[in-house]
Coordinates of N, CA and C in Angstrom, one line a residue:
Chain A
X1 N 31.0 -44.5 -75.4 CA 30.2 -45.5 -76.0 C 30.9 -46.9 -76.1
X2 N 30.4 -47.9 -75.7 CA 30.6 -49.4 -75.8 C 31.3 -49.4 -77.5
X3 N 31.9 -50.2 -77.5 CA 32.4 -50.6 -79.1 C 33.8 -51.8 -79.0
X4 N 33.7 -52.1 -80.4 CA 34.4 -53.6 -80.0 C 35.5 -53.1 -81.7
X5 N 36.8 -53.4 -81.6 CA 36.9 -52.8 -83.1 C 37.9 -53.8 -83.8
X6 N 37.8 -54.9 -84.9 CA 38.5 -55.6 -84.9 C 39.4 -55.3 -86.7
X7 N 40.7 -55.5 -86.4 CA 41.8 -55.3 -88.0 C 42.7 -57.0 -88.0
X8 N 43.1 -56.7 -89.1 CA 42.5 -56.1 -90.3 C 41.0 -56.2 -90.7
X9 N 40.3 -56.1 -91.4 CA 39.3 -56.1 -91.9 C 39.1 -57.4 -92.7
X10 N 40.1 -57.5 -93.5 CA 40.2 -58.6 -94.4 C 41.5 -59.2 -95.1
X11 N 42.1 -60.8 -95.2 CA 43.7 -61.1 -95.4 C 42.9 -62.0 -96.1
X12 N 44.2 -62.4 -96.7 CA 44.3 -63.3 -97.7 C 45.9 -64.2 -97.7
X13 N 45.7 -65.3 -97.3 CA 46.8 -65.8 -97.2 C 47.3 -66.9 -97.9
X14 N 48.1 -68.1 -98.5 CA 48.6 -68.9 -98.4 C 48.2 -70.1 -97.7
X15 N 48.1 -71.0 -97.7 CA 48.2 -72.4 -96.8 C 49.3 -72.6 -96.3
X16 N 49.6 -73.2 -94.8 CA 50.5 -73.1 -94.1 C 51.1 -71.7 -93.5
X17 N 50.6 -70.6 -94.1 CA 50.8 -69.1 -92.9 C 50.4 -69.4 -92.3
X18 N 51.0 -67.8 -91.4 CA 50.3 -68.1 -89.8 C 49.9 -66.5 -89.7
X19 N 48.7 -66.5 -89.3 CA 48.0 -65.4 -89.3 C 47.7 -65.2 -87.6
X20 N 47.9 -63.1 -87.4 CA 46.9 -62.8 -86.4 C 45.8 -62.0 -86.3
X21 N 44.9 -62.2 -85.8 CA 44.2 -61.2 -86.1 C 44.0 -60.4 -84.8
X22 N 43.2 -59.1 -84.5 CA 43.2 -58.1 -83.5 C 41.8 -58.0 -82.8
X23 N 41.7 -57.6 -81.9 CA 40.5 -57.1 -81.4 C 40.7 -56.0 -80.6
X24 N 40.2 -55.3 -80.3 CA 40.2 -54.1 -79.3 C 39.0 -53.4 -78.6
X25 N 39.0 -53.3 -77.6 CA 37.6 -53.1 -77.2 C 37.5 -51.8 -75.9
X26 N 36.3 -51.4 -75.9 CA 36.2 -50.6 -75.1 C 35.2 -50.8 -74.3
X27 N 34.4 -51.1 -73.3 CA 33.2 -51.6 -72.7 C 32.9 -51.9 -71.6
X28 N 32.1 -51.2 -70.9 CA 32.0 -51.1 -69.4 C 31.8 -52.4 -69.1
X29 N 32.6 -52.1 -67.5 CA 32.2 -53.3 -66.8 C 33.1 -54.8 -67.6
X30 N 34.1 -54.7 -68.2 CA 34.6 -55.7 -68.9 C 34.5 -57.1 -67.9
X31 N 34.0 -58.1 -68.2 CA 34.3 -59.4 -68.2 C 34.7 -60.8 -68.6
X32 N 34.4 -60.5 -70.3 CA 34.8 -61.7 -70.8 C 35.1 -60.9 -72.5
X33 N 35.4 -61.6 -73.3 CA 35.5 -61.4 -74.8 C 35.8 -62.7 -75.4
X34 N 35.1 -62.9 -76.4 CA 34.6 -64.3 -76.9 C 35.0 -64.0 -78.6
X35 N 35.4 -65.3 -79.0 CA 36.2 -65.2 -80.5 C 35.4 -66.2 -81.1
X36 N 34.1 -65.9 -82.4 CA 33.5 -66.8 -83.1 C 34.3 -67.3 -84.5
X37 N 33.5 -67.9 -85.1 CA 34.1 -68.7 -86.3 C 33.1 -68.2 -87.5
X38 N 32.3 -67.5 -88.2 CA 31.6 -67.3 -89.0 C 31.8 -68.0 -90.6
X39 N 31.0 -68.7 -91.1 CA 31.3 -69.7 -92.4 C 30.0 -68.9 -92.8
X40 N 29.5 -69.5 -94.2 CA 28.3 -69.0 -94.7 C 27.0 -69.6 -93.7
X41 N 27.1 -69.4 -92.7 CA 26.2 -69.7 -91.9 C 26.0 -69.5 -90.3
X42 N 25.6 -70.0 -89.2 CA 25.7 -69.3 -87.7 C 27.4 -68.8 -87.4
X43 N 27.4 -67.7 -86.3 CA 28.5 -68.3 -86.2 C 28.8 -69.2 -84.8
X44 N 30.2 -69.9 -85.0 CA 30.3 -71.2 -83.8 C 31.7 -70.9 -83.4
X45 N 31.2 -70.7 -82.2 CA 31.7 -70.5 -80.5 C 33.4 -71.0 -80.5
X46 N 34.2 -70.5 -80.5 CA 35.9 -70.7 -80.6 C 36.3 -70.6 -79.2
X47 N 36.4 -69.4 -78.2 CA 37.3 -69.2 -77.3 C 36.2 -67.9 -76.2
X48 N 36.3 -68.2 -75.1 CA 35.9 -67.0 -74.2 C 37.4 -67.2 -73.2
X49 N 37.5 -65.6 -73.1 CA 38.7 -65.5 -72.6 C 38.3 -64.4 -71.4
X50 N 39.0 -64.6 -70.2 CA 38.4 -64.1 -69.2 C 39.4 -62.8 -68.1
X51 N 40.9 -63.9 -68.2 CA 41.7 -63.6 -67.4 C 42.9 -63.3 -68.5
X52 N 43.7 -62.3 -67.8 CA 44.6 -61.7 -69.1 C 46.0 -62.5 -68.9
X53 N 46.4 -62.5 -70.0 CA 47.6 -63.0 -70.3 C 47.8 -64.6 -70.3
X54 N 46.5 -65.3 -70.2 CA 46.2 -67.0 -70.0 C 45.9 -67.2 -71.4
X55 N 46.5 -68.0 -72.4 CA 45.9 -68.5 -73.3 C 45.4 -69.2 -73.7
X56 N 44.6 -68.8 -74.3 CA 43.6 -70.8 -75.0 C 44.2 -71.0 -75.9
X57 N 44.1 -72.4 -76.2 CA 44.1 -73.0 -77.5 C 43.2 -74.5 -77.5
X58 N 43.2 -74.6 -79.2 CA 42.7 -75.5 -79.6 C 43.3 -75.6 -80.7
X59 N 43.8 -76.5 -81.0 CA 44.5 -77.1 -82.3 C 45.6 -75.9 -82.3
X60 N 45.0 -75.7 -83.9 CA 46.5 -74.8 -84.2 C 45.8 -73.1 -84.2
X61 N 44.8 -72.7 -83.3 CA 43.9 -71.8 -82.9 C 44.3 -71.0 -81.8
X62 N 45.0 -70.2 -81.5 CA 44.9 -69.5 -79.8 C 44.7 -68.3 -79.6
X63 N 44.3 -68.4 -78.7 CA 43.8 -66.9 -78.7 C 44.7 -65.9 -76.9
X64 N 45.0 -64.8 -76.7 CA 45.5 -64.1 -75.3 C 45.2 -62.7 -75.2
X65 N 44.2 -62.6 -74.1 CA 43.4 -61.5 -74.2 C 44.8 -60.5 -73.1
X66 N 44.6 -59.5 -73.4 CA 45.8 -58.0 -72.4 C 44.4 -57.3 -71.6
X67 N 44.3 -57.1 -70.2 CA 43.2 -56.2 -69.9 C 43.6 -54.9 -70.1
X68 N 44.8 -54.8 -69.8 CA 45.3 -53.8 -69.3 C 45.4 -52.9 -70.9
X69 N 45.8 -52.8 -71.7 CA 46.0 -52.3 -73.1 C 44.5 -52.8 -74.1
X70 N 43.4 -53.4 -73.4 CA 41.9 -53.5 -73.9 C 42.6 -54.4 -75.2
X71 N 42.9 -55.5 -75.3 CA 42.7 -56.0 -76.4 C 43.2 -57.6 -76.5
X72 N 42.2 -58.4 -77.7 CA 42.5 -59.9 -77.6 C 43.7 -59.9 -78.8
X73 N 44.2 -61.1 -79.1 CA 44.2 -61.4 -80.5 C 44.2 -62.7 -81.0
X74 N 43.9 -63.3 -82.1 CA 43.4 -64.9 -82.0 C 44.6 -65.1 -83.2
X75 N 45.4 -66.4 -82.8 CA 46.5 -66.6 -83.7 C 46.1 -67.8 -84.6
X76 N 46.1 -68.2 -86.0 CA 45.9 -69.4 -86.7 C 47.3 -70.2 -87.3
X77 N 47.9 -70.5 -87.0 CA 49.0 -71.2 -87.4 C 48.9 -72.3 -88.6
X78 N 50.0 -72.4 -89.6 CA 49.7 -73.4 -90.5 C 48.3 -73.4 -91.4
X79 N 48.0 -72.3 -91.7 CA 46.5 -72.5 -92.0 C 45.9 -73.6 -93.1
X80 N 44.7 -74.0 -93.4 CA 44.1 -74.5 -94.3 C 43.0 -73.8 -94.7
X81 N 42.7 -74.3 -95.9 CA 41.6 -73.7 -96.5 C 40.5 -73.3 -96.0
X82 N 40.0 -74.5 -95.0 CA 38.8 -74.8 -94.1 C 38.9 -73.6 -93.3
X83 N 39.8 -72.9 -93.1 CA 40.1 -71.9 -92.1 C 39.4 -70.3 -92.7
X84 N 39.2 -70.7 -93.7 CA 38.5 -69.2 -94.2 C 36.9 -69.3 -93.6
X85 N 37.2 -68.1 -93.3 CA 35.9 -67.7 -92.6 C 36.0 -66.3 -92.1
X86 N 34.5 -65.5 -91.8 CA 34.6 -64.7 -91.0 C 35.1 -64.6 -89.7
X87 N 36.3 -63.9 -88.9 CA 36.6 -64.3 -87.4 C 35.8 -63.0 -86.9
X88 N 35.4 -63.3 -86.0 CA 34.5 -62.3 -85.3 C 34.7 -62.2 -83.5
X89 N 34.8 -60.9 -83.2 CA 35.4 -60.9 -81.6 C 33.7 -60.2 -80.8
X90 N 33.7 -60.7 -79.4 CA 32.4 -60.2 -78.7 C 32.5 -59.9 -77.3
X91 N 31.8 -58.5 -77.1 CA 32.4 -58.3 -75.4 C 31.4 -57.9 -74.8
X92 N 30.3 -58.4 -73.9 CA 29.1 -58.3 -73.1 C 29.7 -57.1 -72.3
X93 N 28.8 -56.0 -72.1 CA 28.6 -55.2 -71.0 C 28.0 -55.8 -69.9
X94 N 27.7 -55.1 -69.0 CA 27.4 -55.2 -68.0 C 25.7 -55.6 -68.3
X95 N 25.0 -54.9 -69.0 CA 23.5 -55.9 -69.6 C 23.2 -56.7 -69.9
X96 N 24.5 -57.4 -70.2 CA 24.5 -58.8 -70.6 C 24.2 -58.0 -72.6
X97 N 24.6 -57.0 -73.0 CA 24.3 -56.8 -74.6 C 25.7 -56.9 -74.9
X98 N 25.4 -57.7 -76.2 CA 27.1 -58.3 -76.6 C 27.3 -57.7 -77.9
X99 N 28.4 -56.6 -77.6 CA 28.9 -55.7 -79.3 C 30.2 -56.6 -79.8
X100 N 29.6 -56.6 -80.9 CA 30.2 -57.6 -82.2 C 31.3 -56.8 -82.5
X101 N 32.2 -57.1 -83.6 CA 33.1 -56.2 -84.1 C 33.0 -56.6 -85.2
X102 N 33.0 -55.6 -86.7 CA 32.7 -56.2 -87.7 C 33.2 -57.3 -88.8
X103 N 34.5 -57.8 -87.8 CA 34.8 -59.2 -88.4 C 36.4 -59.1 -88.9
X104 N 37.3 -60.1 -89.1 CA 38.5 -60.0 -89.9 C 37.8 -61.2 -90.6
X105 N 37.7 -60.8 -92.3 CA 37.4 -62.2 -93.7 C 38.6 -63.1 -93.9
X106 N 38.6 -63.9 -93.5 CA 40.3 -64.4 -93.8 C 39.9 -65.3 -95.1
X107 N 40.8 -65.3 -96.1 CA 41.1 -66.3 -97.0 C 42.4 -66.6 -97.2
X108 N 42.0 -68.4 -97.0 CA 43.1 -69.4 -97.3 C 43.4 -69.8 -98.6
X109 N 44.3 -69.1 -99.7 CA 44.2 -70.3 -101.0 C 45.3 -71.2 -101.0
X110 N 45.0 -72.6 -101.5 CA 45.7 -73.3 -101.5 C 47.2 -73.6 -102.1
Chain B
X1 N 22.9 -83.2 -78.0 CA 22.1 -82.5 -78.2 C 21.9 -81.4 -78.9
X2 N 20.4 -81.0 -79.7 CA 20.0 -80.3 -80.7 C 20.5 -79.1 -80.5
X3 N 20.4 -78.3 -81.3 CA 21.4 -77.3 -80.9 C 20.2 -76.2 -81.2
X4 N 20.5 -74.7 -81.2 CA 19.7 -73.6 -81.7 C 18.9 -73.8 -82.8
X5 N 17.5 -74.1 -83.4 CA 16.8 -74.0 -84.5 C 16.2 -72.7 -84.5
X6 N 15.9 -72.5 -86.0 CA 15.2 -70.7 -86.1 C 14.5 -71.2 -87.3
X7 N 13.0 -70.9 -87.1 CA 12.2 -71.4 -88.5 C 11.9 -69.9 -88.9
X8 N 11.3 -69.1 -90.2 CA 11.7 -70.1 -91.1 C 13.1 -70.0 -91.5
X9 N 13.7 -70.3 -92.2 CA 14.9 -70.3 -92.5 C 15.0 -69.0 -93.8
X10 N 14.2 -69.4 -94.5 CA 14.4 -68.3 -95.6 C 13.1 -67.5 -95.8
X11 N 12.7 -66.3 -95.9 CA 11.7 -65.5 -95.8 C 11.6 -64.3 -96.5
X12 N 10.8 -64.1 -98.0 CA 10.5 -62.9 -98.4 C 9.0 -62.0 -98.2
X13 N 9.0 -60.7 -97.8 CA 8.2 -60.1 -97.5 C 8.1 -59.0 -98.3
X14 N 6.9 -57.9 -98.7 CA 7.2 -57.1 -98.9 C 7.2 -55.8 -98.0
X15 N 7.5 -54.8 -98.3 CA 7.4 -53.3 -97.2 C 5.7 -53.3 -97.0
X16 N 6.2 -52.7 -95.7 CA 4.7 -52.3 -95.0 C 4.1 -53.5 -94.5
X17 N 4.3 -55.3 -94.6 CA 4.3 -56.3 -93.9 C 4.5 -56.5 -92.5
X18 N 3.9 -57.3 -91.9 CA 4.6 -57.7 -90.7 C 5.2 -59.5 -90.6
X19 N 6.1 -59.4 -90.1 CA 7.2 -61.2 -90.3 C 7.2 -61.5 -88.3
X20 N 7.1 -63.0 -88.4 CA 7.1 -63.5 -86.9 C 8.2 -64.4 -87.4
X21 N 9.4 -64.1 -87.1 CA 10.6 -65.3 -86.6 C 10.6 -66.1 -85.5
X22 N 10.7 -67.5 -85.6 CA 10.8 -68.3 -84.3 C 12.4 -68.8 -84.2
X23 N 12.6 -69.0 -82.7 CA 13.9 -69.5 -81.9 C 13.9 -70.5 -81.1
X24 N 14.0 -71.9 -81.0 CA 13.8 -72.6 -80.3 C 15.4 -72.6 -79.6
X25 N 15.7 -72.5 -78.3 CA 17.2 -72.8 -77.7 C 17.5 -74.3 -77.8
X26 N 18.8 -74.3 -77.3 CA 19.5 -76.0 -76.8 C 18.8 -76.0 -75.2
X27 N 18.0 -77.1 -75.7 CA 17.4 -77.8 -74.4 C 18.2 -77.3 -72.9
X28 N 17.3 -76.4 -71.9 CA 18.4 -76.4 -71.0 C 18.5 -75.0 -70.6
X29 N 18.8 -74.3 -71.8 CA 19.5 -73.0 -71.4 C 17.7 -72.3 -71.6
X30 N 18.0 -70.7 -70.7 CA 17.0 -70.1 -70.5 C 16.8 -69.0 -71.2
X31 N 18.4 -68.2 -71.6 CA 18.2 -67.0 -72.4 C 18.2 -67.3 -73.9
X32 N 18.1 -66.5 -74.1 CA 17.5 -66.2 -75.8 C 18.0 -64.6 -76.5
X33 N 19.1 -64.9 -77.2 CA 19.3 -63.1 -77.6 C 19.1 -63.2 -79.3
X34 N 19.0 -62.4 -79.5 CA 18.3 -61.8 -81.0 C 20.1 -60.6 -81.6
X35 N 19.8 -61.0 -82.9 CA 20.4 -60.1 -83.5 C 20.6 -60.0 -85.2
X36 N 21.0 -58.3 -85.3 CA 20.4 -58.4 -86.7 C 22.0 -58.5 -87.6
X37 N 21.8 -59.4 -88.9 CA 23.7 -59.3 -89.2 C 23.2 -58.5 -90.7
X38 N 24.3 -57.4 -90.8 CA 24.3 -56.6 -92.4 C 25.5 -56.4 -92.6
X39 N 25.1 -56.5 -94.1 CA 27.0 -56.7 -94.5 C 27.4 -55.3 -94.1
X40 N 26.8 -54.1 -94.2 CA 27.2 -53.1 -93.7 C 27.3 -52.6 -92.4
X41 N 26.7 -53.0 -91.4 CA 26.6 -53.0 -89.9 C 26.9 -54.2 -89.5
X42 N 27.3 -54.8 -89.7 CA 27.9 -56.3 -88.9 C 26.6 -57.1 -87.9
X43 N 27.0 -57.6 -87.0 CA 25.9 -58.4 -85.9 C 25.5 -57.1 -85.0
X44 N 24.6 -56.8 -84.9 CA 24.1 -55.7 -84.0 C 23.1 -56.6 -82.9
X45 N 22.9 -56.2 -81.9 CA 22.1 -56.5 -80.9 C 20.7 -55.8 -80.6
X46 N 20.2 -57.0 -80.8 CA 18.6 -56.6 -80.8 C 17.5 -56.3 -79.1
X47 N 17.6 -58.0 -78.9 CA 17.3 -57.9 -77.3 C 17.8 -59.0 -76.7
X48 N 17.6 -59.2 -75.8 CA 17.6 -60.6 -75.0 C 16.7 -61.0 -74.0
X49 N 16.2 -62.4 -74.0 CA 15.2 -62.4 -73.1 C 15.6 -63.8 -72.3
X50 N 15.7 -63.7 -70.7 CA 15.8 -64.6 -70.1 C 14.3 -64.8 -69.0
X51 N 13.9 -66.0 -69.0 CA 12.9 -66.2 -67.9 C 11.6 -65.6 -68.2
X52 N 11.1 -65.4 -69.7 CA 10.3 -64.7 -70.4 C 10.3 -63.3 -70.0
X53 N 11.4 -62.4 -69.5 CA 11.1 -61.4 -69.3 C 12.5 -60.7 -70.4
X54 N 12.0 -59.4 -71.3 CA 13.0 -58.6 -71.5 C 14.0 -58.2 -70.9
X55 N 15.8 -58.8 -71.0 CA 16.5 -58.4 -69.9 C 16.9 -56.9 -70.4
X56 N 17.2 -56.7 -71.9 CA 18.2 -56.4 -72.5 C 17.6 -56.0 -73.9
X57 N 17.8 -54.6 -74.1 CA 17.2 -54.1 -75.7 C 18.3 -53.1 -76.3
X58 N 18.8 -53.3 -78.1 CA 19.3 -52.7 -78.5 C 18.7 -51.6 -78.8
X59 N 19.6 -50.6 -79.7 CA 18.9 -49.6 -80.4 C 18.8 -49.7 -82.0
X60 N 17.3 -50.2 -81.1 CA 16.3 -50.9 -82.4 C 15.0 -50.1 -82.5
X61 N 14.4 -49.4 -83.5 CA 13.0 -49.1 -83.4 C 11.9 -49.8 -82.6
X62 N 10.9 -49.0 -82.2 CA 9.7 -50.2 -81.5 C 9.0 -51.0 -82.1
X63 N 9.5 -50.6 -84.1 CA 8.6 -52.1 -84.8 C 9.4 -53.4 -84.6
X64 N 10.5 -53.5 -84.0 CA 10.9 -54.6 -83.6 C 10.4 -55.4 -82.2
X65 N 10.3 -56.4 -82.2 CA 9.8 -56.4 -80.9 C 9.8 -58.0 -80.5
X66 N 9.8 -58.6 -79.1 CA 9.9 -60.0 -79.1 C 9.0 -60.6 -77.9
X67 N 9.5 -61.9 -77.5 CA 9.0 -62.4 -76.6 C 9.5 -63.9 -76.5
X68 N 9.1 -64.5 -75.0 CA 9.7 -65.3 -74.9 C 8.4 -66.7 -74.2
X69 N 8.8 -67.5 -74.4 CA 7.5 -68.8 -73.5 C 8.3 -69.2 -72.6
X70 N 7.5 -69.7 -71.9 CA 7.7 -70.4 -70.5 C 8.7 -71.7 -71.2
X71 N 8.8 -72.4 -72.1 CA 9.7 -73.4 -72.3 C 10.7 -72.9 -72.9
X72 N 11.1 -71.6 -72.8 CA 11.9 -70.8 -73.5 C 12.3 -70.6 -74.9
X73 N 11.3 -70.8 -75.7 CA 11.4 -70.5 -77.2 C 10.8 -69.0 -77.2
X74 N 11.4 -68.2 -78.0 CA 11.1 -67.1 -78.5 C 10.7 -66.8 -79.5
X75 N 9.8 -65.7 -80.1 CA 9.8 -65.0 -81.3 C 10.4 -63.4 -81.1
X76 N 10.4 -63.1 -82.7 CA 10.5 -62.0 -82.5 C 9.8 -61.5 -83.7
X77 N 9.0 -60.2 -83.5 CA 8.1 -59.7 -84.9 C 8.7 -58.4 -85.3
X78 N 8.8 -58.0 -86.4 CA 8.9 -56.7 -87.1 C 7.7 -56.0 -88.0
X79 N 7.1 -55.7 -87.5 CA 6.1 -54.4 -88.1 C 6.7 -53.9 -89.2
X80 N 5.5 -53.6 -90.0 CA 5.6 -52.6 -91.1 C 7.0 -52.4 -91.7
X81 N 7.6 -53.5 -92.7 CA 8.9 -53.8 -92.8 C 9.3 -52.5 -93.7
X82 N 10.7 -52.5 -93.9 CA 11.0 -51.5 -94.6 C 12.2 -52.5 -95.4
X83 N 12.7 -52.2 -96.5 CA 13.6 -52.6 -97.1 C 15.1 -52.4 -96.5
X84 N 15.2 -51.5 -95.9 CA 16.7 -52.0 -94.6 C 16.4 -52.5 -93.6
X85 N 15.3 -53.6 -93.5 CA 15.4 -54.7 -92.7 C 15.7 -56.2 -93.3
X86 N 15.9 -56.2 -94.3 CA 16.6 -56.9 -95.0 C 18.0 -57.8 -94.6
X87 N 18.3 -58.6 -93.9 CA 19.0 -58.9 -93.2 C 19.0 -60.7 -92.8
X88 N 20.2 -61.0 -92.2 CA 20.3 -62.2 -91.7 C 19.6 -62.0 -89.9
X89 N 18.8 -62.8 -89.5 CA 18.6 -62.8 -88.1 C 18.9 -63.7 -87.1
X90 N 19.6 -63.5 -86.5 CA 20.1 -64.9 -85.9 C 19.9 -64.7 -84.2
X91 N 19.6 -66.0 -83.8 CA 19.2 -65.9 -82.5 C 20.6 -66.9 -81.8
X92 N 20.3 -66.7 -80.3 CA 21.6 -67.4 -80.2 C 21.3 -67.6 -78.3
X93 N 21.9 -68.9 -77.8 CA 21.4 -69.1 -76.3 C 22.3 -69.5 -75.6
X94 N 22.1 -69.0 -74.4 CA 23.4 -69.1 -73.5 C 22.3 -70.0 -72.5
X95 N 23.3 -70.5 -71.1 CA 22.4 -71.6 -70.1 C 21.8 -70.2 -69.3
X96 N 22.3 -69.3 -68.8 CA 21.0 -68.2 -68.3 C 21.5 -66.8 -68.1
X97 N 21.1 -65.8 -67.7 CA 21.7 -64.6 -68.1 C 23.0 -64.4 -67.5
X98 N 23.7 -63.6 -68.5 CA 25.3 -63.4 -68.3 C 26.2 -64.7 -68.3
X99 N 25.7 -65.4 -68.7 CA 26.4 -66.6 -69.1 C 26.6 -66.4 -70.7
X100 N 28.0 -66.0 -70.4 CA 28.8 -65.3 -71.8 C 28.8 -66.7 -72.9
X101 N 28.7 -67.9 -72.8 CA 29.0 -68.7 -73.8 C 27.8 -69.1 -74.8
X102 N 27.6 -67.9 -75.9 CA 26.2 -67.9 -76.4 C 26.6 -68.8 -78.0
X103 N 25.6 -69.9 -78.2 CA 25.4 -70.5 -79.4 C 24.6 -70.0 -80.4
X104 N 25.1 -69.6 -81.6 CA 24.1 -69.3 -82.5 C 23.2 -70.3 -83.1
X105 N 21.7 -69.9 -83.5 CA 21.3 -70.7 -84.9 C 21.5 -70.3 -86.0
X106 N 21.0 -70.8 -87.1 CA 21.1 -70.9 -88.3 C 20.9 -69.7 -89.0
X107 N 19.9 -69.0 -88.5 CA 19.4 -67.8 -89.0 C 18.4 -68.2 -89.9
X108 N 17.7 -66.5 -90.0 CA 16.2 -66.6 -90.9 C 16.8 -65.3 -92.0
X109 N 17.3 -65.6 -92.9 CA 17.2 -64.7 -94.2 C 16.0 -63.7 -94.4
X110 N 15.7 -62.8 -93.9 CA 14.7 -61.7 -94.6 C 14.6 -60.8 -95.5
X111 N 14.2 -61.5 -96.5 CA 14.5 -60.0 -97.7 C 12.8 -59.4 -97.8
X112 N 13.3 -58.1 -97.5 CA 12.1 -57.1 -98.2 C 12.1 -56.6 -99.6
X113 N 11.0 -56.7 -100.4 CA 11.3 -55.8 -101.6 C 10.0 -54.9 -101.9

């Protein structure tokens, strides 16, 4: 069975840590896995990662997916408060049906 | 450009009702996917519909159910609600199927009581 599994669950950190968080996935037909941003509202689009071992980044955000050992992880460096949010990881099968994973909650206090 | 809209935004029903959610996409793109968020089941996948046709269905009962227009706005209805359908619903569009880079909207809050 398709499944997407992401840890911790939920952190709590400091301003200026540097956090990772995990994803791990299992899912036919693998071709992409996508890292959202969830706030008290939609969530918005961070990183699709395609090819293993290439990293994205944006700001102080990156993300480096492994094919081979099934798993991403999205790094936050320096954090700020603004950075709390739900992180959420996504990996389309082959139907094009995208399993979610139920989220790492990060909190930043200042 | 406008991004995903979902009317209504906030919506109470009671059990045994039926609710029509709308999705308009970002100008452009053709698919349209559905999904249900619980704090206890996370984002689940409902359906997806590209080119008004169902590409893609979760495992969802058959009172769930959707559709799509020719300008690619969608709905989706739920039958005869029950109180664990209670949920955030958010729709979300990519430019056309298997085009992994999907934008959410805002979502429509549904509470059943």
């Amino acid at each position: 069975e398709d499944k997407v599994v992401q840890s911790p669950l939920s952190l709590v950190v400091h301003e200026g840590d540097t956090v990772t968080l995990n994803c791990s996935y299992e899912v036919t037909n693998f071709r992409s896995l996508l890292w959202y941003k969830q706030e008290k509202k939609a969530p918005t689009f961070l990183f699709m990662l395609t090819s293993s071992g290439i990293e994205k980044k944006s700001g102080r955000l990156s993300s480096i997916l492994d094919k081979k050992e099934l798993f991403s992880i999205l790094n936050i460096t320096a954090t700020q408060t603004g950075d709390s949010a739900v992180y959420l990881c996504a990996v389309p099968n082959t139907g094009n049906q995208f399993y979610f994973g139920t989220g790492t909650s990060l909190t930043v206090i200042p | 450009k406008a991004g995903v809209t979902q009317t209504p935004r906030y919506l109470i029903k009671t059990r045994g009702q039926q609710v029509t959610l709308s999705c308009s996409p970002i100008s452009g793109h053709r698919s349209v996917s559905w999904y249900q968020q619980t704090p206890g089941q996370g984002l689940q996948f409902l359906f997806e519909y590209f080119s008004e046709t169902q590409r893609n269905k979760g495992n969802f009962p058959g009172r769930f159910s959707g559709r799509q227009f020719s300008n690619s706005r969608s709905e989706m209805n739920v039958s005869t609600l029950e109180l664990g359908d209670s949920a955030l619903y958010l729709c979300a569009s990519s430019l056309a199927w298997e085009t992994d880079t999907q934008y959410f909207g805002p979502g429509t809050r549904l509470t059943v009581l």
